[in-house]
CSV table of C-alpha atoms in Angstrom, one decimal:
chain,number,residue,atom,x,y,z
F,1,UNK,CA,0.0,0.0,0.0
F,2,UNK,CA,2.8,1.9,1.0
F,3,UNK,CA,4.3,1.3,-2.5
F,4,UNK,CA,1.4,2.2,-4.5
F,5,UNK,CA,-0.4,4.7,-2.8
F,6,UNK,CA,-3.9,5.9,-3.9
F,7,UNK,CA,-4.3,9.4,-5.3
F,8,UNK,CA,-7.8,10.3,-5.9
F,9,UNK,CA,-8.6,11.8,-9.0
F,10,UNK,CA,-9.6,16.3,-8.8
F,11,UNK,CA,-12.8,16.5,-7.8
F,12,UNK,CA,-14.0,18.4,-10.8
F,13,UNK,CA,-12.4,16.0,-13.2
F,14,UNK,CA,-15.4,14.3,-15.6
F,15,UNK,CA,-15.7,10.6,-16.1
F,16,UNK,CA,-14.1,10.4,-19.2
F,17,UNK,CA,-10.7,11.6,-17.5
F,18,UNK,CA,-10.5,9.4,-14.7
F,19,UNK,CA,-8.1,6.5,-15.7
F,20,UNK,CA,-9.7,2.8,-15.0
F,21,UNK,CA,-8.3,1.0,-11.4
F,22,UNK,CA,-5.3,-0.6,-13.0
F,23,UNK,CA,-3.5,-2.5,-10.3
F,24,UNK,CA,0.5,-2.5,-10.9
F,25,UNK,CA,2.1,-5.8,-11.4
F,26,UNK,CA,3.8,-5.9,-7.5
F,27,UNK,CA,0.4,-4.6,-6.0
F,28,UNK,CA,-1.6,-7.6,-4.7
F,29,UNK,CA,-3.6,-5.9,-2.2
F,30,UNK,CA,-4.6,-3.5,-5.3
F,31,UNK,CA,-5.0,-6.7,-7.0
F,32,UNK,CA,-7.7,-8.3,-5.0
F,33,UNK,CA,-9.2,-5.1,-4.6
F,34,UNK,CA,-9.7,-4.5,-8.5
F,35,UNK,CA,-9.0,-7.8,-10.1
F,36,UNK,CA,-12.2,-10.2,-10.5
F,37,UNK,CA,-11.0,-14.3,-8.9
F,38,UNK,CA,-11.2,-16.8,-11.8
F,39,UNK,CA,-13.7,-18.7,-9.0
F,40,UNK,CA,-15.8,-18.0,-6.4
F,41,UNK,CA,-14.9,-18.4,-3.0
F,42,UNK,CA,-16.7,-21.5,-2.2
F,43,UNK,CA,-15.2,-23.0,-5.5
F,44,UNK,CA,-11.5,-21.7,-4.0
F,45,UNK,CA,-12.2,-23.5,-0.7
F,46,UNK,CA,-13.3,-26.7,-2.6
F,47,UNK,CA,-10.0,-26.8,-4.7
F,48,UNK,CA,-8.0,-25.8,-1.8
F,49,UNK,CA,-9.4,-29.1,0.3
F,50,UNK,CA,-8.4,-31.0,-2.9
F,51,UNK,CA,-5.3,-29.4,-3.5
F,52,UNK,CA,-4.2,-30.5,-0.1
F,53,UNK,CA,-5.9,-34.0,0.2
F,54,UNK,CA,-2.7,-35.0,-2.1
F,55,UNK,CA,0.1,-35.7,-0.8
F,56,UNK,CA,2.6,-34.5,-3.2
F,57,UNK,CA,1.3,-31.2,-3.7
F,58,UNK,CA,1.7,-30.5,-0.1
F,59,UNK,CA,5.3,-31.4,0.0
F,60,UNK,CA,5.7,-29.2,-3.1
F,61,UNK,CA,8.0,-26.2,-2.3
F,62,UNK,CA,6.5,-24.5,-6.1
F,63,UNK,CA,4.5,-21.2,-5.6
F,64,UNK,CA,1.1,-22.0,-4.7
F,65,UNK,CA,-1.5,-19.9,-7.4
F,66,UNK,CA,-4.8,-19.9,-9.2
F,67,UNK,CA,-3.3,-22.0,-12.0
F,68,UNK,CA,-2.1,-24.7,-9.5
F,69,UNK,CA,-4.9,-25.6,-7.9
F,70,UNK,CA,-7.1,-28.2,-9.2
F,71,UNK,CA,-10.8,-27.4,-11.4
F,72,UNK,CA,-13.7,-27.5,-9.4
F,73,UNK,CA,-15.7,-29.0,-11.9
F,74,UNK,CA,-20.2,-27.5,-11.4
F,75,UNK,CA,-22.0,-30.4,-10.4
F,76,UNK,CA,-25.6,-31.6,-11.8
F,77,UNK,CA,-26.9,-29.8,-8.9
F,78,UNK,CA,-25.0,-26.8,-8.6
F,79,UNK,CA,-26.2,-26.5,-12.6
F,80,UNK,CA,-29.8,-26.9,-11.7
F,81,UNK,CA,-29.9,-24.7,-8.9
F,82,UNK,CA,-28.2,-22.1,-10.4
F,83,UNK,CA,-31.3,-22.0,-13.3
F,84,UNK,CA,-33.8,-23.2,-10.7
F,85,UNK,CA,-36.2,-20.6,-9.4
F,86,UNK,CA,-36.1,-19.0,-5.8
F,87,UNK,CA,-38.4,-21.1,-3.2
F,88,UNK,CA,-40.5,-19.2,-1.4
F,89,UNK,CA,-42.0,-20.2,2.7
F,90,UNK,CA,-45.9,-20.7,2.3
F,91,UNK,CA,-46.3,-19.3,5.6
F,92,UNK,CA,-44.2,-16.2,6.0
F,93,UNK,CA,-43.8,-15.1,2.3
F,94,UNK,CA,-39.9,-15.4,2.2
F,95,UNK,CA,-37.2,-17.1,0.3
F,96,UNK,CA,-35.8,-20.2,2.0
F,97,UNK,CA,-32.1,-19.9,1.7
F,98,UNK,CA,-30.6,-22.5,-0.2
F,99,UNK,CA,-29.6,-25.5,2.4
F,100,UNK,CA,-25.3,-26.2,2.1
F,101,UNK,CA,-24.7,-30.0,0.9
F,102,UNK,CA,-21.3,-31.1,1.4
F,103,UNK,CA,-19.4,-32.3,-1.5
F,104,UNK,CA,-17.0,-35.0,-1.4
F,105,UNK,CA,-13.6,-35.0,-3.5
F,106,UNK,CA,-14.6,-38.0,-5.9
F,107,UNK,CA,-10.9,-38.7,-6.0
F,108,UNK,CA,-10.4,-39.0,-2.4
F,109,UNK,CA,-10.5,-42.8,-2.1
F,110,UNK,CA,-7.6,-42.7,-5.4
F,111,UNK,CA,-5.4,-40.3,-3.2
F,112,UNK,CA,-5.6,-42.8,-0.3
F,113,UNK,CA,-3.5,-45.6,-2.1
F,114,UNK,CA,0.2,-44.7,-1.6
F,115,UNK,CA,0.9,-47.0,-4.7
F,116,UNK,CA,-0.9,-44.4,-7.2
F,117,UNK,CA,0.4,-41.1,-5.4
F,118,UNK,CA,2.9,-40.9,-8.0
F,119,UNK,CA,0.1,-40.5,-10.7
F,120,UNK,CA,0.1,-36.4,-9.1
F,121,UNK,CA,-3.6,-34.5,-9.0
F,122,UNK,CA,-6.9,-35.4,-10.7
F,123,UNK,CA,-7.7,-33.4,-13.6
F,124,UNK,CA,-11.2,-34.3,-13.1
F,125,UNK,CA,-13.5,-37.5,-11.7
F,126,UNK,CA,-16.6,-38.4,-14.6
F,127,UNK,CA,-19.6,-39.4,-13.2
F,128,UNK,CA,-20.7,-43.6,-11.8
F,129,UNK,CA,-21.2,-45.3,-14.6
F,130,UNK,CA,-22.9,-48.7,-13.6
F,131,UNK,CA,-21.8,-51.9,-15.8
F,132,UNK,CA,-24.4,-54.2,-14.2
F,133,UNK,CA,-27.8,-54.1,-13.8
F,134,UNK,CA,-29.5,-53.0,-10.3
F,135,UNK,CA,-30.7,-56.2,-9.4
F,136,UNK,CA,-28.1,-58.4,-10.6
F,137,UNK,CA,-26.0,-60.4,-7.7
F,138,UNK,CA,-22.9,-58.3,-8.2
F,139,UNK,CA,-23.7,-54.7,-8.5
F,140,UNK,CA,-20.7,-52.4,-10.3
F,141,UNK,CA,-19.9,-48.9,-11.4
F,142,UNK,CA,-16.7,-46.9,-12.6
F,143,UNK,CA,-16.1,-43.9,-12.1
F,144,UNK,CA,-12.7,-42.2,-14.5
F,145,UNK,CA,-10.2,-40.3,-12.6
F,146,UNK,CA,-8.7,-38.4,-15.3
F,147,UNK,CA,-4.2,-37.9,-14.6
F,148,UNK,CA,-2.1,-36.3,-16.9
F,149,UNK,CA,-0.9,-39.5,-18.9
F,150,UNK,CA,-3.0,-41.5,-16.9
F,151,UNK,CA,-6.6,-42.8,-16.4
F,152,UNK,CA,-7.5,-44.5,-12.8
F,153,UNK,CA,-10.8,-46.6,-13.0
F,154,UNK,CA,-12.5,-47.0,-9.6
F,155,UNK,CA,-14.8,-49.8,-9.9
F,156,UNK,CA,-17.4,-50.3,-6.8
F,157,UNK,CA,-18.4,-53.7,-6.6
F,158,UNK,CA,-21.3,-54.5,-4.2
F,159,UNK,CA,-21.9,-58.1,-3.1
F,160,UNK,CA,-26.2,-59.1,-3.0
F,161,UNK,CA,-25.0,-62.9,-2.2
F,162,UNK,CA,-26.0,-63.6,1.7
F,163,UNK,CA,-24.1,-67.2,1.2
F,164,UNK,CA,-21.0,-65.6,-0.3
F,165,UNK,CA,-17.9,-63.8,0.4
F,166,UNK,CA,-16.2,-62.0,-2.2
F,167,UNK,CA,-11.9,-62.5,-2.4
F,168,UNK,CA,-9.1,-61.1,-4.1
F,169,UNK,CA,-11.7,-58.8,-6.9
F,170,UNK,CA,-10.1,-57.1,-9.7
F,171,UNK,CA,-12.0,-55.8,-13.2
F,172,UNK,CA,-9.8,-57.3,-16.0
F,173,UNK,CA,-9.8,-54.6,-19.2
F,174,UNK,CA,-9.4,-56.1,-22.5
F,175,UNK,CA,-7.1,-54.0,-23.8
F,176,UNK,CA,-6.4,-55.4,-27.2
F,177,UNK,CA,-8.5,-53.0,-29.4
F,178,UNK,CA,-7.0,-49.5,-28.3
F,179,UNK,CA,-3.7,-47.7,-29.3
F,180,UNK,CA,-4.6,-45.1,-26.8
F,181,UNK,CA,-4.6,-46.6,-23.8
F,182,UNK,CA,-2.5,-50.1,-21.9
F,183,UNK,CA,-3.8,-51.3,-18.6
F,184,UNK,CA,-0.6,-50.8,-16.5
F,185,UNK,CA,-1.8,-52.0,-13.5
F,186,UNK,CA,-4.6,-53.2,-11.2
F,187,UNK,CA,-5.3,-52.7,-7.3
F,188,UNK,CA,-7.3,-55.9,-6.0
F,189,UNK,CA,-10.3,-55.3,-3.3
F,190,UNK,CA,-9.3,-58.0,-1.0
F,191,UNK,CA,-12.6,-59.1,0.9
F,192,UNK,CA,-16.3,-58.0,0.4
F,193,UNK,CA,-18.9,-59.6,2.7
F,194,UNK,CA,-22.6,-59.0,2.0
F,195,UNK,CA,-24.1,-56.2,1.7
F,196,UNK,CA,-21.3,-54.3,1.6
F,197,UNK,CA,-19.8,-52.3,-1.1
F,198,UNK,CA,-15.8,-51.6,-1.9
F,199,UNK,CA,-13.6,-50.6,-4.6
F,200,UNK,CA,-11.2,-51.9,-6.7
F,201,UNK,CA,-8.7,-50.1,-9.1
F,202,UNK,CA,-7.3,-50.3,-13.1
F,203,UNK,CA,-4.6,-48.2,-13.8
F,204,UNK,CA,-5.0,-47.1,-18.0
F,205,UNK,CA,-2.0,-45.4,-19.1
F,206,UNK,CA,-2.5,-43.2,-22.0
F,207,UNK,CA,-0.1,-43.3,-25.1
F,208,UNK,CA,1.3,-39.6,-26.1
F,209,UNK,CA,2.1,-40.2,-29.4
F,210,UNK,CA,-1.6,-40.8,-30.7
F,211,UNK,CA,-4.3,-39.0,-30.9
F,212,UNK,CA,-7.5,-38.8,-28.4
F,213,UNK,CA,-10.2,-41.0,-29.4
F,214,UNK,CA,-12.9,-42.7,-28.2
F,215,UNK,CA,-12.2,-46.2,-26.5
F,216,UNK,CA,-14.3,-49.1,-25.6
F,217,UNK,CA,-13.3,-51.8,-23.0
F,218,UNK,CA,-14.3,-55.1,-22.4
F,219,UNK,CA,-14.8,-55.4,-18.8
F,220,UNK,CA,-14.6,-58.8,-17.0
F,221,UNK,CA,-15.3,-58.6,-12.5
F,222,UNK,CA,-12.9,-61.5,-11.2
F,223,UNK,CA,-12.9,-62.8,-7.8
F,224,UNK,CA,-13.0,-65.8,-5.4
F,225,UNK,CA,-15.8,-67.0,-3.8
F,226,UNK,CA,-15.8,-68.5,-0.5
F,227,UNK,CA,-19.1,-69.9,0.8
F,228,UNK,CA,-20.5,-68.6,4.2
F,229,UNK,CA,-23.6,-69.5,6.6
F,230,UNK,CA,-26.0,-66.3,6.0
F,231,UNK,CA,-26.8,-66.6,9.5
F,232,UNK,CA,-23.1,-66.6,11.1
F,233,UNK,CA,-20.8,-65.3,8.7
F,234,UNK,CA,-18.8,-68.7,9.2
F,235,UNK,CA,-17.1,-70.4,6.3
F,236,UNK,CA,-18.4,-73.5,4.7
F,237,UNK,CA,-15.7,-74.7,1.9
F,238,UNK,CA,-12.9,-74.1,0.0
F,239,UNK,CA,-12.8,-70.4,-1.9
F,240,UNK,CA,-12.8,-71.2,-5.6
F,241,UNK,CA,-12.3,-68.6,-8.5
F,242,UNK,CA,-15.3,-67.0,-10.5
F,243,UNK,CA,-15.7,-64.4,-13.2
F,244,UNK,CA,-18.6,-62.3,-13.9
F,245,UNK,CA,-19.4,-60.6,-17.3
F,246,UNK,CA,-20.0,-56.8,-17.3
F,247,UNK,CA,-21.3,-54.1,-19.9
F,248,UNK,CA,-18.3,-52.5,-22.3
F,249,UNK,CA,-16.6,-49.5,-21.0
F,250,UNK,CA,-16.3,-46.8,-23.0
F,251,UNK,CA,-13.2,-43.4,-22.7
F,252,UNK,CA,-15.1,-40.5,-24.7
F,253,UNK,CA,-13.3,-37.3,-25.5
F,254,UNK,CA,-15.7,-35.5,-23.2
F,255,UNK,CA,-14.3,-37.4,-20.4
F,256,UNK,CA,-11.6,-34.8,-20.6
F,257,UNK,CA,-13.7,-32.0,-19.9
F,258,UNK,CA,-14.4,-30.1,-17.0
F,259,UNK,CA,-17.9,-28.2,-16.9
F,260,UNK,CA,-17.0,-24.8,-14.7
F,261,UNK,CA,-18.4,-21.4,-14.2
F,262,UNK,CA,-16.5,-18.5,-15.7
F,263,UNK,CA,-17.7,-15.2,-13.6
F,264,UNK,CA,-16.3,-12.8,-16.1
F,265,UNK,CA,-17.1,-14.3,-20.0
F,266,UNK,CA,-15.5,-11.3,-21.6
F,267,UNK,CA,-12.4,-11.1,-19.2
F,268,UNK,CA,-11.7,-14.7,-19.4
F,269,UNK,CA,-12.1,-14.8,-23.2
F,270,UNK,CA,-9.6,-11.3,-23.5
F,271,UNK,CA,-7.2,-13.0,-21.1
F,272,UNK,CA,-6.8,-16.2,-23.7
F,273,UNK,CA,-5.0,-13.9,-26.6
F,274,UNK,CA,-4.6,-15.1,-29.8
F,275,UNK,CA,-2.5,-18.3,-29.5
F,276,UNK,CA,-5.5,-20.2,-30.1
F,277,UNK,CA,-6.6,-18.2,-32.8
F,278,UNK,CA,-8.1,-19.7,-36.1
F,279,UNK,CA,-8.5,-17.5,-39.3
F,280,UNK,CA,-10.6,-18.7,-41.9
């Protein structure tokens, strides 16, 4: 402040000779004054809480700024509420204020496996995708965790056997058909009783030298089976191995987009210049 002092423009002077608010390049407080955040501050403390829930960004000694932190991509239901109209109290005549829902990082359980902290920050988490039907006896979704050079499939697998216990599950991807993408790797679930529901991981590693396109998967769910009384949990027999088929998988190019609100269209679009530029 000290450095860039104010100085109000003459009293007298008309509109059309008052410079704009330019902040200088070493003024932040000027900056945050004047200059509009690329996100609001509910987005800022959402990408903050997913900034830190990986490890290696916290150990990071790089400057910490709007570019580094992750996208907080707008939810279905921030979408609809944001076109939704106001709801109004039938008894006093006033708006209800909208009620806070807490929103989960969908990568969190991906950052919680030491073996894939290498893999860095999330771009971005798709939505569930189930690969079963509801009522089927094994219930599974995905969901794509999109890395840099890397695509992390999180498959939940939910076991609707009361005899059985679930061993050892992995999702084998046929691989075969795609130059885009090689399974690297796969992190087995290692027990699932009934009723429960847990995850298991497939590590896609994406190929530089070609170019995005669409990818479908054959997905197979693999496990062992180890028989139990539904009434004590208790074994009865020998675990043997099983495989179950699932629906194909598909990586779209719009998995690699992130839906976000831009507060200032113009601004944005001016900030862009014209590296990007197409002349017809």
């Amino acid at each position: 402040m000290a450095k860039n002092p104010y100085v109000a423009p003459p009293e007298d002077a008309e509109a059309e000779d008052i410079p704009p608010d330019t902040p200088a390049a070493d003024d932040t407080a000027a900056y945050i004054l004047l200059e509009s955040m690329p996100m609001s501050f509910e987005k800022l403390e959402r990408s903050m809480k997913a900034y830190m829930n990986t490890s290696m960004s916290m150990d990071s000694a790089e400057e910490l700024t709007f570019d580094a932190l992750p996208i907080v991509e707008d939810t279905p239901e921030e979408i609809a509420g944001a076109t939704s109209t106001d709801i109004v109290d039938p008894i006093n005549g006033m708006l209800e204020p909208p009620k806070p829902k807490e929103i989960v990082d969908p990568a969190a359980a991906v950052y919680a496996i030491p073996e894939l902290a290498s893999l860095g920050r999330a771009f971005r988490s798709a939505r569930p995708v189930p690969l079963t039907k509801a009522e089927t006896e094994y219930v599974v979704s995905c969901t794509k965790h999109i890395f840099q050079s890397h695509i992390v499939l999180q498959f939940s697998v939910q076991n609707t056997v009361d005899d059985q216990r679930l061993e050892n599950v992995t999702v084998l991807i046929d691989d075969s058909h795609s130059d885009v993408f090689t399974a690297s790797g796969e992190i087995p679930c290692t027990s699932i009783k009934y009723g429960e529901s847990q995850n298991c991981f497939t590590v896609l590693e994406r190929s530089a030298d070609v170019e995005l396109v669409p990818s479908q998967f054959t997905c197979e769910l693999r496990f062992s089976v180890v028989q139990v009384d539904p009434a004590t949990g208790e074994d009865e027999g020998e675990a043997f191995e099983d495989e179950y088929p699932m629906k194909d998988l598909e990586i779209s190019t719009s998995d690699f987009m992130a839906k976000v609100t831009v507060p200032d269209f113009r601004k944005t679009w001016e900030t862009l210049g014209n590296t990007n530029e197409v002349l017809e």
